[in-house]
Amino acid sequence: MRNIIVNGEKRAVEATTLDALLSLLDYKGSWIATAVNGEIVRRAERNAYALADGDRVEILSPMQGG
Amino acid sequence: MLDLYGVEITSRLFLGTARYPSPKILADAVRTSRTEIVTVSLRRETAGGKAGGSFLDLIAALGVRILPNTAGCHSVREAVTTAQMAREIFQTNWVKLEVIGHHDTLQPDVFALVEAARILSEDGFEVFPYTTDDLVVAERLVEAGCKVLMPWCAPIGSAMGPVNLPALRAMRAHFAEIPLIVDAGLGRPSHAAAVMELGYEAVLLNTAVANASDPVTMAGAFADAIEAGRAGFKAGLLEPRDMAVSSTPVIGKAVFS
């Protein structure tokens, strides 16, 4: 188990990669973008991106803006 | 035609997509405004959520160009990462760069703004910086790679209109070759006409339309005012003077005494 902070919420998860974390938490859309510890992790890099204890993951999607 | 980073635009109204009473009213306001460019943002998605996808579908159906923003970012790093994430989602190098420096006025942190603009320009972004009317900051932004400037005319959402017309006029005179777009603080169609009469290329609106009692009608009113202001500027405005100048010719006037 790893302790990961996902969009500001602490979670204990089995996932070892960012891709696995997204599947586990049911993030499916092609419209999301991800960052870990403040740096972007592009779609193509998620599969190989190994998560570490304490990582801060941000999962963003489009919304209304001015 | 307005040239923005090599893209030719006809409409001089950019519209924000936030704070409308409903998605339908947003869509109708976009159509009535005749805009070709809308701003959008990024926020945290909920697990299993589809909100972002639904919104993206709504915008895609409108057939307009997307200008993603970095609203809510308070540091260079936040703004740069958000811009990179927006580029991946929206598939555009355009970014409306906001780095907020003050909570009450939402004034840009111009120091961080210039640094973020430089990093993003070097990374291939085409930056639309939300800035103040400060000429020195604007110079630095141009040096950093910005080919468009977006000064505020009053704080975001304040509806005060152009509170410092001389500063906007100075900016226009100083940056004759750079497209200038007023990005914040407009409240009324007459405000938009006033800045267009100064020779600004376009305005970006959101709250003044979205929070009107009737956003769809207001979008059209702004569109008309912007076109009128632009036409007035192009036609050559009369300079004010202190004394009266008779409009009716006096030659051939009858003499009765």
PDB file of C-alpha atoms in Angstrom:
ATOM      1  CA  MET A   1       0.000   0.000   0.000  1.00  0.00           C
ATOM      2  CA  ARG A   2       1.103   3.523  -0.734  1.00  0.00           C
ATOM      3  CA  ASN A   3      -0.138   6.716   0.825  1.00  0.00           C
ATOM      4  CA  ILE A   4      -0.885   9.104  -2.030  1.00  0.00           C
ATOM      5  CA  ILE A   5      -2.503  12.526  -1.888  1.00  0.00           C
ATOM      6  CA  VAL A   6      -4.977  12.696  -4.762  1.00  0.00           C
ATOM      7  CA  ASN A   7      -6.450  16.131  -5.481  1.00  0.00           C
ATOM      8  CA  GLY A   8      -5.717  17.130  -1.894  1.00  0.00           C
ATOM      9  CA  GLU A   9      -7.188  13.982  -0.301  1.00  0.00           C
ATOM     10  CA  LYS A  10      -5.089  11.351   1.438  1.00  0.00           C
ATOM     11  CA  ARG A  11      -5.607   7.843   0.100  1.00  0.00           C
ATOM     12  CA  ALA A  12      -4.016   4.456   0.785  1.00  0.00           C
ATOM     13  CA  VAL A  13      -3.903   2.625  -2.544  1.00  0.00           C
ATOM     14  CA  GLU A  14      -2.498  -0.554  -4.074  1.00  0.00           C
ATOM     15  CA  ALA A  15      -1.526   1.155  -7.331  1.00  0.00           C
ATOM     16  CA  THR A  16       2.167   1.250  -8.203  1.00  0.00           C
ATOM     17  CA  THR A  17       1.965   3.457 -11.304  1.00  0.00           C
ATOM     18  CA  LEU A  18       0.031   6.614 -12.128  1.00  0.00           C
ATOM     19  CA  ASP A  19      -1.896   4.767 -14.823  1.00  0.00           C
ATOM     20  CA  ALA A  20      -2.930   2.100 -12.320  1.00  0.00           C
ATOM     21  CA  LEU A  21      -4.022   4.779  -9.853  1.00  0.00           C
ATOM     22  CA  LEU A  22      -6.284   6.384 -12.466  1.00  0.00           C
ATOM     23  CA  SER A  23      -7.888   3.022 -13.288  1.00  0.00           C
ATOM     24  CA  LEU A  24      -8.323   2.197  -9.609  1.00  0.00           C
ATOM     25  CA  LEU A  25     -10.078   5.499  -8.909  1.00  0.00           C
ATOM     26  CA  ASP A  26     -12.188   5.277 -12.084  1.00  0.00           C
ATOM     27  CA  TYR A  27     -10.678   8.168 -14.003  1.00  0.00           C
ATOM     28  CA  LYS A  28     -11.395   7.179 -17.585  1.00  0.00           C
ATOM     29  CA  GLY A  29     -11.704  10.267 -19.726  1.00  0.00           C
ATOM     30  CA  SER A  30      -9.326  11.404 -22.412  1.00  0.00           C
ATOM     31  CA  TRP A  31      -9.997  14.935 -21.140  1.00  0.00           C
ATOM     32  CA  ILE A  32      -7.971  14.699 -17.937  1.00  0.00           C
ATOM     33  CA  ALA A  33      -4.402  15.846 -17.367  1.00  0.00           C
ATOM     34  CA  THR A  34      -2.142  14.769 -14.524  1.00  0.00           C
ATOM     35  CA  ALA A  35       0.684  16.191 -12.451  1.00  0.00           C
ATOM     36  CA  VAL A  36       2.742  14.639  -9.648  1.00  0.00           C
ATOM     37  CA  ASN A  37       4.481  16.801  -7.054  1.00  0.00           C
ATOM     38  CA  GLY A  38       3.863  19.907  -9.148  1.00  0.00           C
ATOM     39  CA  GLU A  39       5.248  18.582 -12.446  1.00  0.00           C
ATOM     40  CA  ILE A  40       3.147  17.499 -15.404  1.00  0.00           C
ATOM     41  CA  VAL A  41       3.068  13.774 -16.187  1.00  0.00           C
ATOM     42  CA  ARG A  42       1.906  13.464 -19.771  1.00  0.00           C
ATOM     43  CA  ARG A  43      -0.587  10.845 -20.904  1.00  0.00           C
ATOM     44  CA  ALA A  44       2.073   8.722 -22.603  1.00  0.00           C
ATOM     45  CA  GLU A  45       4.244   8.738 -19.458  1.00  0.00           C
ATOM     46  CA  ARG A  46       1.584   7.604 -16.981  1.00  0.00           C
ATOM     47  CA  ASN A  47       2.050   3.899 -17.558  1.00  0.00           C
ATOM     48  CA  ALA A  48       5.734   4.009 -16.652  1.00  0.00           C
ATOM     49  CA  TYR A  49       5.408   6.571 -13.863  1.00  0.00           C
ATOM     50  CA  ALA A  50       6.115   4.786 -10.548  1.00  0.00           C
ATOM     51  CA  LEU A  51       4.346   6.267  -7.545  1.00  0.00           C
ATOM     52  CA  ALA A  52       6.163   6.769  -4.251  1.00  0.00           C
ATOM     53  CA  ASP A  53       4.789   7.122  -0.737  1.00  0.00           C
ATOM     54  CA  GLY A  54       3.654  10.695  -0.119  1.00  0.00           C
ATOM     55  CA  ASP A  55       3.333  11.669  -3.790  1.00  0.00           C
ATOM     56  CA  ARG A  56       0.904  14.501  -4.476  1.00  0.00           C
ATOM     57  CA  VAL A  57      -1.159  13.739  -7.554  1.00  0.00           C
ATOM     58  CA  GLU A  58      -3.311  16.342  -9.268  1.00  0.00           C
ATOM     59  CA  ILE A  59      -5.966  15.208 -11.753  1.00  0.00           C
ATOM     60  CA  LEU A  60      -7.482  18.124 -13.661  1.00  0.00           C
ATOM     61  CA  SER A  61     -10.172  18.457 -16.287  1.00  0.00           C
ATOM     62  CA  PRO A  62     -11.771  21.304 -18.280  1.00  0.00           C
ATOM     63  CA  MET A  63     -14.182  23.645 -16.600  1.00  0.00           C
ATOM     64  CA  GLN A  64     -15.722  27.073 -17.101  1.00  0.00           C
ATOM     65  CA  GLY A  65     -13.254  29.939 -16.914  1.00  0.00           C
ATOM     66  CA  GLY A  66     -12.893  33.627 -17.587  1.00  0.00           C
TER      67      GLY A  66
ATOM     68  CA  MET B   1      -8.778  41.203 -39.498  1.00  0.00           C
ATOM     69  CA  LEU B   2      -6.958  40.739 -36.235  1.00  0.00           C
ATOM     70  CA  ASP B   3      -3.783  38.639 -36.320  1.00  0.00           C
ATOM     71  CA  LEU B   4      -3.040  36.752 -33.101  1.00  0.00           C
ATOM     72  CA  TYR B   5       0.061  34.579 -33.333  1.00  0.00           C
ATOM     73  CA  GLY B   6      -0.619  34.020 -37.027  1.00  0.00           C
ATOM     74  CA  VAL B   7      -4.320  33.244 -36.574  1.00  0.00           C
ATOM     75  CA  GLU B   8      -6.734  35.639 -38.266  1.00  0.00           C
ATOM     76  CA  ILE B   9      -9.745  36.600 -36.192  1.00  0.00           C
ATOM     77  CA  THR B  10     -12.751  38.667 -37.282  1.00  0.00           C
ATOM     78  CA  SER B  11     -14.662  39.084 -34.013  1.00  0.00           C
ATOM     79  CA  ARG B  12     -13.123  41.486 -31.517  1.00  0.00           C
ATOM     80  CA  LEU B  13     -14.974  40.055 -28.549  1.00  0.00           C
ATOM     81  CA  PHE B  14     -13.476  37.230 -26.497  1.00  0.00           C
ATOM     82  CA  LEU B  15     -15.897  35.594 -24.086  1.00  0.00           C
ATOM     83  CA  GLY B  16     -15.276  33.825 -20.789  1.00  0.00           C
ATOM     84  CA  THR B  17     -17.378  30.740 -20.070  1.00  0.00           C
ATOM     85  CA  ALA B  18     -17.783  31.028 -16.278  1.00  0.00           C
ATOM     86  CA  ARG B  19     -20.724  31.984 -14.044  1.00  0.00           C
ATOM     87  CA  TYR B  20     -23.614  31.635 -16.521  1.00  0.00           C
ATOM     88  CA  PRO B  21     -26.988  30.571 -15.094  1.00  0.00           C
ATOM     89  CA  SER B  22     -26.967  27.386 -17.211  1.00  0.00           C
ATOM     90  CA  PRO B  23     -24.987  25.623 -19.952  1.00  0.00           C
ATOM     91  CA  LYS B  24     -27.731  26.511 -22.441  1.00  0.00           C
ATOM     92  CA  ILE B  25     -27.520  30.212 -21.617  1.00  0.00           C
ATOM     93  CA  LEU B  26     -23.739  30.006 -21.982  1.00  0.00           C
ATOM     94  CA  ALA B  27     -24.100  28.417 -25.420  1.00  0.00           C
ATOM     95  CA  ASP B  28     -26.721  30.976 -26.517  1.00  0.00           C
ATOM     96  CA  ALA B  29     -24.584  33.876 -25.242  1.00  0.00           C
ATOM     97  CA  VAL B  30     -21.567  32.584 -27.180  1.00  0.00           C
ATOM     98  CA  ARG B  31     -23.655  32.509 -30.366  1.00  0.00           C
ATOM     99  CA  THR B  32     -25.195  35.959 -29.816  1.00  0.00           C
ATOM    100  CA  SER B  33     -21.805  37.475 -29.020  1.00  0.00           C
ATOM    101  CA  ARG B  34     -20.481  36.330 -32.431  1.00  0.00           C
ATOM    102  CA  THR B  35     -17.213  35.521 -30.638  1.00  0.00           C
ATOM    103  CA  GLU B  36     -14.614  33.226 -32.170  1.00  0.00           C
ATOM    104  CA  ILE B  37     -12.574  32.730 -28.987  1.00  0.00           C
ATOM    105  CA  VAL B  38     -13.708  31.551 -25.568  1.00  0.00           C
ATOM    106  CA  THR B  39     -11.663  31.140 -22.412  1.00  0.00           C
ATOM    107  CA  VAL B  40     -11.786  27.971 -20.341  1.00  0.00           C
ATOM    108  CA  SER B  41     -10.031  26.717 -17.223  1.00  0.00           C
ATOM    109  CA  LEU B  42      -8.878  23.541 -15.481  1.00  0.00           C
ATOM    110  CA  ARG B  43     -10.012  22.242 -12.111  1.00  0.00           C
ATOM    111  CA  ARG B  44      -9.716  19.084 -10.049  1.00  0.00           C
ATOM    112  CA  GLU B  45     -11.884  16.295 -11.453  1.00  0.00           C
ATOM    113  CA  THR B  46     -13.802  14.064  -9.048  1.00  0.00           C
ATOM    114  CA  ALA B  47     -13.155  10.323  -9.126  1.00  0.00           C
ATOM    115  CA  GLY B  48     -15.373   8.716 -11.746  1.00  0.00           C
ATOM    116  CA  GLY B  49     -16.553  12.175 -12.752  1.00  0.00           C
ATOM    117  CA  LYS B  50     -17.552  13.243 -16.219  1.00  0.00           C
ATOM    118  CA  ALA B  51     -17.986  16.985 -15.613  1.00  0.00           C
ATOM    119  CA  GLY B  52     -14.882  17.953 -17.558  1.00  0.00           C
ATOM    120  CA  GLY B  53     -15.833  15.790 -20.527  1.00  0.00           C
ATOM    121  CA  SER B  54     -19.379  17.167 -20.680  1.00  0.00           C
ATOM    122  CA  PHE B  55     -18.100  20.740 -20.581  1.00  0.00           C
ATOM    123  CA  LEU B  56     -15.537  20.019 -23.282  1.00  0.00           C
ATOM    124  CA  ASP B  57     -18.287  18.538 -25.506  1.00  0.00           C
ATOM    125  CA  LEU B  58     -20.428  21.646 -24.979  1.00  0.00           C
ATOM    126  CA  ILE B  59     -17.588  23.950 -26.017  1.00  0.00           C
ATOM    127  CA  ALA B  60     -16.561  21.779 -28.968  1.00  0.00           C
ATOM    128  CA  ALA B  61     -20.133  21.966 -30.322  1.00  0.00           C
ATOM    129  CA  LEU B  62     -19.899  25.774 -30.455  1.00  0.00           C
ATOM    130  CA  GLY B  63     -17.154  25.677 -33.085  1.00  0.00           C
ATOM    131  CA  VAL B  64     -15.031  28.367 -31.427  1.00  0.00           C
ATOM    132  CA  ARG B  65     -11.327  28.536 -30.695  1.00  0.00           C
ATOM    133  CA  ILE B  66     -10.296  27.756 -27.107  1.00  0.00           C
ATOM    134  CA  LEU B  67      -8.025  29.978 -25.030  1.00  0.00           C
ATOM    135  CA  PRO B  68      -7.198  28.074 -21.817  1.00  0.00           C
ATOM    136  CA  ASN B  69      -6.363  30.167 -18.769  1.00  0.00           C
ATOM    137  CA  THR B  70      -4.256  29.616 -15.656  1.00  0.00           C
ATOM    138  CA  ALA B  71      -6.802  31.273 -13.358  1.00  0.00           C
ATOM    139  CA  GLY B  72      -6.201  30.764  -9.663  1.00  0.00           C
ATOM    140  CA  CYS B  73      -2.468  30.207 -10.001  1.00  0.00           C
ATOM    141  CA  HIS B  74      -0.336  32.144  -7.523  1.00  0.00           C
ATOM    142  CA  SER B  75       3.185  31.057  -8.482  1.00  0.00           C
ATOM    143  CA  VAL B  76       5.336  30.598 -11.568  1.00  0.00           C
ATOM    144  CA  ARG B  77       5.428  26.853 -11.082  1.00  0.00           C
ATOM    145  CA  GLU B  78       1.665  26.494 -10.669  1.00  0.00           C
ATOM    146  CA  ALA B  79       1.022  28.588 -13.764  1.00  0.00           C
ATOM    147  CA  VAL B  80       3.585  26.752 -15.905  1.00  0.00           C
ATOM    148  CA  THR B  81       2.344  23.297 -14.907  1.00  0.00           C
ATOM    149  CA  THR B  82      -1.296  24.322 -15.413  1.00  0.00           C
ATOM    150  CA  ALA B  83      -0.457  25.708 -18.872  1.00  0.00           C
ATOM    151  CA  GLN B  84       1.282  22.460 -19.810  1.00  0.00           C
ATOM    152  CA  MET B  85      -1.713  20.415 -18.620  1.00  0.00           C
ATOM    153  CA  ALA B  86      -4.083  22.676 -20.577  1.00  0.00           C
ATOM    154  CA  ARG B  87      -1.991  22.234 -23.712  1.00  0.00           C
ATOM    155  CA  GLU B  88      -2.282  18.470 -23.420  1.00  0.00           C
ATOM    156  CA  ILE B  89      -6.062  18.580 -23.001  1.00  0.00           C
ATOM    157  CA  PHE B  90      -6.997  21.344 -25.446  1.00  0.00           C
ATOM    158  CA  GLN B  91      -4.271  20.720 -28.032  1.00  0.00           C
ATOM    159  CA  THR B  92      -3.381  24.391 -28.390  1.00  0.00           C
ATOM    160  CA  ASN B  93      -0.246  26.434 -27.752  1.00  0.00           C
ATOM    161  CA  TRP B  94      -2.380  29.403 -26.736  1.00  0.00           C
ATOM    162  CA  VAL B  95      -2.572  30.213 -23.052  1.00  0.00           C
ATOM    163  CA  LYS B  96      -4.098  33.120 -21.178  1.00  0.00           C
ATOM    164  CA  LEU B  97      -1.467  33.473 -18.499  1.00  0.00           C
ATOM    165  CA  GLU B  98      -2.702  34.597 -15.099  1.00  0.00           C
ATOM    166  CA  VAL B  99      -0.519  34.673 -12.012  1.00  0.00           C
ATOM    167  CA  ILE B 100      -2.503  36.269  -9.230  1.00  0.00           C
ATOM    168  CA  GLY B 101      -0.618  38.372  -6.705  1.00  0.00           C
ATOM    169  CA  HIS B 102      -3.311  39.856  -4.491  1.00  0.00           C
ATOM    170  CA  HIS B 103      -6.394  38.182  -3.034  1.00  0.00           C
ATOM    171  CA  ASP B 104      -8.679  41.216  -2.839  1.00  0.00           C
ATOM    172  CA  THR B 105      -7.940  42.897  -6.158  1.00  0.00           C
ATOM    173  CA  LEU B 106      -6.881  39.791  -8.118  1.00  0.00           C
ATOM    174  CA  GLN B 107      -4.062  41.997  -9.330  1.00  0.00           C
ATOM    175  CA  PRO B 108      -1.468  40.050 -11.323  1.00  0.00           C
ATOM    176  CA  ASP B 109       1.888  39.287  -9.706  1.00  0.00           C
ATOM    177  CA  VAL B 110       3.735  40.958 -12.545  1.00  0.00           C
ATOM    178  CA  PHE B 111       7.169  39.662 -11.486  1.00  0.00           C
ATOM    179  CA  ALA B 112       6.020  36.042 -11.560  1.00  0.00           C
ATOM    180  CA  LEU B 113       4.015  36.770 -14.701  1.00  0.00           C
ATOM    181  CA  VAL B 114       7.088  37.867 -16.645  1.00  0.00           C
ATOM    182  CA  GLU B 115       9.072  34.834 -15.481  1.00  0.00           C
ATOM    183  CA  ALA B 116       6.260  32.407 -16.345  1.00  0.00           C
ATOM    184  CA  ALA B 117       5.787  34.107 -19.724  1.00  0.00           C
ATOM    185  CA  ARG B 118       9.468  33.601 -20.527  1.00  0.00           C
ATOM    186  CA  ILE B 119       9.442  29.913 -19.541  1.00  0.00           C
ATOM    187  CA  LEU B 120       6.262  29.209 -21.513  1.00  0.00           C
ATOM    188  CA  SER B 121       7.345  31.164 -24.613  1.00  0.00           C
ATOM    189  CA  GLU B 122      10.602  29.207 -24.697  1.00  0.00           C
ATOM    190  CA  ASP B 123       8.542  26.015 -24.445  1.00  0.00           C
ATOM    191  CA  GLY B 124       6.572  26.909 -27.593  1.00  0.00           C
ATOM    192  CA  PHE B 125       3.518  28.483 -25.959  1.00  0.00           C
ATOM    193  CA  GLU B 126       1.805  31.533 -27.437  1.00  0.00           C
ATOM    194  CA  VAL B 127       1.155  33.583 -24.352  1.00  0.00           C
ATOM    195  CA  PHE B 128      -1.709  36.029 -23.772  1.00  0.00           C
ATOM    196  CA  PRO B 129      -0.616  37.634 -20.491  1.00  0.00           C
ATOM    197  CA  TYR B 130      -3.204  39.121 -18.116  1.00  0.00           C
ATOM    198  CA  THR B 131      -1.304  42.175 -16.905  1.00  0.00           C
ATOM    199  CA  THR B 132      -1.738  45.696 -15.551  1.00  0.00           C
ATOM    200  CA  ASP B 133      -1.464  48.918 -17.559  1.00  0.00           C
ATOM    201  CA  ASP B 134       2.179  49.347 -16.446  1.00  0.00           C
ATOM    202  CA  LEU B 135       4.352  50.128 -19.476  1.00  0.00           C
ATOM    203  CA  VAL B 136       7.570  48.746 -18.007  1.00  0.00           C
ATOM    204  CA  VAL B 137       5.968  45.421 -17.168  1.00  0.00           C
ATOM    205  CA  ALA B 138       4.483  45.329 -20.664  1.00  0.00           C
ATOM    206  CA  GLU B 139       7.944  45.910 -22.143  1.00  0.00           C
ATOM    207  CA  ARG B 140       9.314  42.991 -20.113  1.00  0.00           C
ATOM    208  CA  LEU B 141       6.479  40.750 -21.292  1.00  0.00           C
ATOM    209  CA  VAL B 142       7.238  41.579 -24.911  1.00  0.00           C
ATOM    210  CA  GLU B 143      10.939  40.866 -24.278  1.00  0.00           C
ATOM    211  CA  ALA B 144       9.896  37.538 -22.728  1.00  0.00           C
ATOM    212  CA  GLY B 145       8.230  36.552 -26.004  1.00  0.00           C
ATOM    213  CA  CYS B 146       4.625  37.802 -25.729  1.00  0.00           C
ATOM    214  CA  LYS B 147       3.203  39.032 -29.035  1.00  0.00           C
ATOM    215  CA  VAL B 148      -0.127  40.042 -27.471  1.00  0.00           C
ATOM    216  CA  LEU B 149      -0.803  42.029 -24.278  1.00  0.00           C
ATOM    217  CA  MET B 150      -3.947  41.857 -22.180  1.00  0.00           C
ATOM    218  CA  PRO B 151      -4.057  44.724 -19.686  1.00  0.00           C
ATOM    219  CA  TRP B 152      -6.847  45.046 -17.137  1.00  0.00           C
ATOM    220  CA  CYS B 153      -8.853  48.254 -17.118  1.00  0.00           C
ATOM    221  CA  ALA B 154     -10.124  47.632 -13.566  1.00  0.00           C
ATOM    222  CA  PRO B 155     -10.097  44.617 -11.193  1.00  0.00           C
ATOM    223  CA  ILE B 156     -11.653  41.378 -12.498  1.00  0.00           C
ATOM    224  CA  GLY B 157     -15.425  41.323 -12.097  1.00  0.00           C
ATOM    225  CA  SER B 158     -15.537  44.873 -10.688  1.00  0.00           C
ATOM    226  CA  ALA B 159     -17.580  46.312 -13.603  1.00  0.00           C
ATOM    227  CA  MET B 160     -15.902  49.673 -13.017  1.00  0.00           C
ATOM    228  CA  GLY B 161     -14.863  50.094 -16.643  1.00  0.00           C
ATOM    229  CA  PRO B 162     -11.716  51.917 -17.739  1.00  0.00           C
ATOM    230  CA  VAL B 163     -10.640  53.720 -14.550  1.00  0.00           C
ATOM    231  CA  ASN B 164      -7.393  54.998 -16.058  1.00  0.00           C
ATOM    232  CA  LEU B 165      -7.981  55.984 -19.660  1.00  0.00           C
ATOM    233  CA  PRO B 166      -4.721  57.964 -19.948  1.00  0.00           C
ATOM    234  CA  ALA B 167      -2.751  54.831 -18.984  1.00  0.00           C
ATOM    235  CA  LEU B 168      -4.579  52.759 -21.602  1.00  0.00           C
ATOM    236  CA  ARG B 169      -3.989  55.498 -24.151  1.00  0.00           C
ATOM    237  CA  ALA B 170      -0.263  55.576 -23.313  1.00  0.00           C
ATOM    238  CA  MET B 171      -0.074  51.826 -23.718  1.00  0.00           C
ATOM    239  CA  ARG B 172      -1.717  52.049 -27.128  1.00  0.00           C
ATOM    240  CA  ALA B 173       0.724  54.747 -28.217  1.00  0.00           C
ATOM    241  CA  HIS B 174       3.734  52.844 -26.883  1.00  0.00           C
ATOM    242  CA  PHE B 175       2.866  49.444 -28.369  1.00  0.00           C
ATOM    243  CA  ALA B 176       1.613  50.431 -31.793  1.00  0.00           C
ATOM    244  CA  GLU B 177       2.513  47.045 -33.307  1.00  0.00           C
ATOM    245  CA  ILE B 178       1.290  44.733 -30.519  1.00  0.00           C
ATOM    246  CA  PRO B 179      -2.352  43.603 -30.378  1.00  0.00           C
ATOM    247  CA  LEU B 180      -3.831  44.972 -27.137  1.00  0.00           C
ATOM    248  CA  ILE B 181      -6.845  43.315 -25.585  1.00  0.00           C
ATOM    249  CA  VAL B 182      -8.557  44.702 -22.496  1.00  0.00           C
ATOM    250  CA  ASP B 183      -8.981  41.728 -20.233  1.00  0.00           C
ATOM    251  CA  ALA B 184     -10.815  42.677 -17.083  1.00  0.00           C
ATOM    252  CA  GLY B 185     -13.066  45.126 -15.299  1.00  0.00           C
ATOM    253  CA  LEU B 186     -15.563  46.042 -18.028  1.00  0.00           C
ATOM    254  CA  GLY B 187     -19.162  46.423 -16.860  1.00  0.00           C
ATOM    255  CA  ARG B 188     -21.157  48.006 -19.662  1.00  0.00           C
ATOM    256  CA  PRO B 189     -21.234  48.010 -23.444  1.00  0.00           C
ATOM    257  CA  SER B 190     -20.260  51.704 -23.357  1.00  0.00           C
ATOM    258  CA  HIS B 191     -17.073  50.744 -21.445  1.00  0.00           C
ATOM    259  CA  ALA B 192     -16.164  48.334 -24.227  1.00  0.00           C
ATOM    260  CA  ALA B 193     -16.884  50.966 -26.879  1.00  0.00           C
ATOM    261  CA  ALA B 194     -14.676  53.446 -24.987  1.00  0.00           C
ATOM    262  CA  VAL B 195     -11.610  51.191 -25.023  1.00  0.00           C
ATOM    263  CA  MET B 196     -12.205  50.205 -28.642  1.00  0.00           C
ATOM    264  CA  GLU B 197     -12.294  53.913 -29.535  1.00  0.00           C
ATOM    265  CA  LEU B 198      -8.751  54.138 -28.113  1.00  0.00           C
ATOM    266  CA  GLY B 199      -7.659  51.687 -30.786  1.00  0.00           C
ATOM    267  CA  TYR B 200      -7.545  48.531 -28.685  1.00  0.00           C
ATOM    268  CA  GLU B 201      -7.841  45.449 -30.875  1.00  0.00           C
ATOM    269  CA  ALA B 202     -10.348  43.526 -28.760  1.00  0.00           C
ATOM    270  CA  VAL B 203     -11.883  43.013 -25.332  1.00  0.00           C
ATOM    271  CA  LEU B 204     -12.325  39.943 -23.174  1.00  0.00           C
ATOM    272  CA  LEU B 205     -15.565  39.772 -21.196  1.00  0.00           C
ATOM    273  CA  ASN B 206     -17.055  37.368 -18.744  1.00  0.00           C
ATOM    274  CA  THR B 207     -18.852  38.597 -15.622  1.00  0.00           C
ATOM    275  CA  ALA B 208     -20.491  41.579 -17.345  1.00  0.00           C
ATOM    276  CA  VAL B 209     -22.242  39.160 -19.699  1.00  0.00           C
ATOM    277  CA  ALA B 210     -22.656  36.075 -17.514  1.00  0.00           C
ATOM    278  CA  ASN B 211     -24.093  37.933 -14.513  1.00  0.00           C
ATOM    279  CA  ALA B 212     -26.417  40.236 -16.484  1.00  0.00           C
ATOM    280  CA  SER B 213     -30.134  39.650 -15.936  1.00  0.00           C
ATOM    281  CA  ASP B 214     -30.270  38.498 -19.532  1.00  0.00           C
ATOM    282  CA  PRO B 215     -26.806  37.265 -20.563  1.00  0.00           C
ATOM    283  CA  VAL B 216     -27.802  36.408 -24.124  1.00  0.00           C
ATOM    284  CA  THR B 217     -29.095  39.910 -24.915  1.00  0.00           C
ATOM    285  CA  MET B 218     -26.122  41.464 -23.101  1.00  0.00           C
ATOM    286  CA  ALA B 219     -23.711  39.428 -25.239  1.00  0.00           C
ATOM    287  CA  GLY B 220     -25.262  40.966 -28.342  1.00  0.00           C
ATOM    288  CA  ALA B 221     -25.220  44.463 -26.838  1.00  0.00           C
ATOM    289  CA  PHE B 222     -21.483  44.164 -26.156  1.00  0.00           C
ATOM    290  CA  ALA B 223     -20.851  42.785 -29.639  1.00  0.00           C
ATOM    291  CA  ASP B 224     -22.584  45.814 -31.185  1.00  0.00           C
ATOM    292  CA  ALA B 225     -20.758  48.271 -28.904  1.00  0.00           C
ATOM    293  CA  ILE B 226     -17.397  46.731 -29.723  1.00  0.00           C
ATOM    294  CA  GLU B 227     -18.051  46.967 -33.452  1.00  0.00           C
ATOM    295  CA  ALA B 228     -19.240  50.576 -33.070  1.00  0.00           C
ATOM    296  CA  GLY B 229     -16.168  51.525 -31.009  1.00  0.00           C
ATOM    297  CA  ARG B 230     -13.835  49.932 -33.526  1.00  0.00           C
ATOM    298  CA  ALA B 231     -15.559  51.641 -36.475  1.00  0.00           C
ATOM    299  CA  GLY B 232     -15.370  54.966 -34.613  1.00  0.00           C
ATOM    300  CA  PHE B 233     -11.652  54.538 -34.057  1.00  0.00           C
ATOM    301  CA  LYS B 234     -11.052  53.632 -37.696  1.00  0.00           C
ATOM    302  CA  ALA B 235     -13.129  56.583 -38.899  1.00  0.00           C
ATOM    303  CA  GLY B 236     -10.960  59.105 -37.021  1.00  0.00           C
ATOM    304  CA  LEU B 237     -12.393  60.647 -33.868  1.00  0.00           C
ATOM    305  CA  LEU B 238     -12.678  64.373 -33.341  1.00  0.00           C
ATOM    306  CA  GLU B 239     -10.482  65.792 -30.573  1.00  0.00           C
ATOM    307  CA  PRO B 240     -12.378  67.669 -27.843  1.00  0.00           C
ATOM    308  CA  ARG B 241     -11.892  71.444 -27.680  1.00  0.00           C
ATOM    309  CA  ASP B 242     -12.812  74.152 -25.202  1.00  0.00           C
ATOM    310  CA  MET B 243     -14.865  76.506 -27.378  1.00  0.00           C
ATOM    311  CA  ALA B 244     -17.867  76.076 -29.649  1.00  0.00           C
ATOM    312  CA  VAL B 245     -17.358  75.621 -33.369  1.00  0.00           C
ATOM    313  CA  SER B 246     -20.409  76.426 -35.456  1.00  0.00           C
ATOM    314  CA  SER B 247     -21.534  73.421 -37.452  1.00  0.00           C
ATOM    315  CA  THR B 248     -23.695  75.470 -39.825  1.00  0.00           C
ATOM    316  CA  PRO B 249     -21.657  77.562 -42.309  1.00  0.00           C
ATOM    317  CA  VAL B 250     -21.971  81.339 -41.800  1.00  0.00           C
ATOM    318  CA  ILE B 251     -21.127  82.278 -45.394  1.00  0.00           C
ATOM    319  CA  GLY B 252     -24.173  83.723 -47.184  1.00  0.00           C
ATOM    320  CA  LYS B 253     -26.057  84.334 -43.961  1.00  0.00           C
ATOM    321  CA  ALA B 254     -28.820  86.948 -44.351  1.00  0.00           C
ATOM    322  CA  VAL B 255     -28.451  90.339 -42.653  1.00  0.00           C
ATOM    323  CA  PHE B 256     -31.735  91.860 -41.407  1.00  0.00           C
ATOM    324  CA  SER B 257     -30.639  95.079 -39.783  1.00  0.00           C
TER     325      SER B 257
END
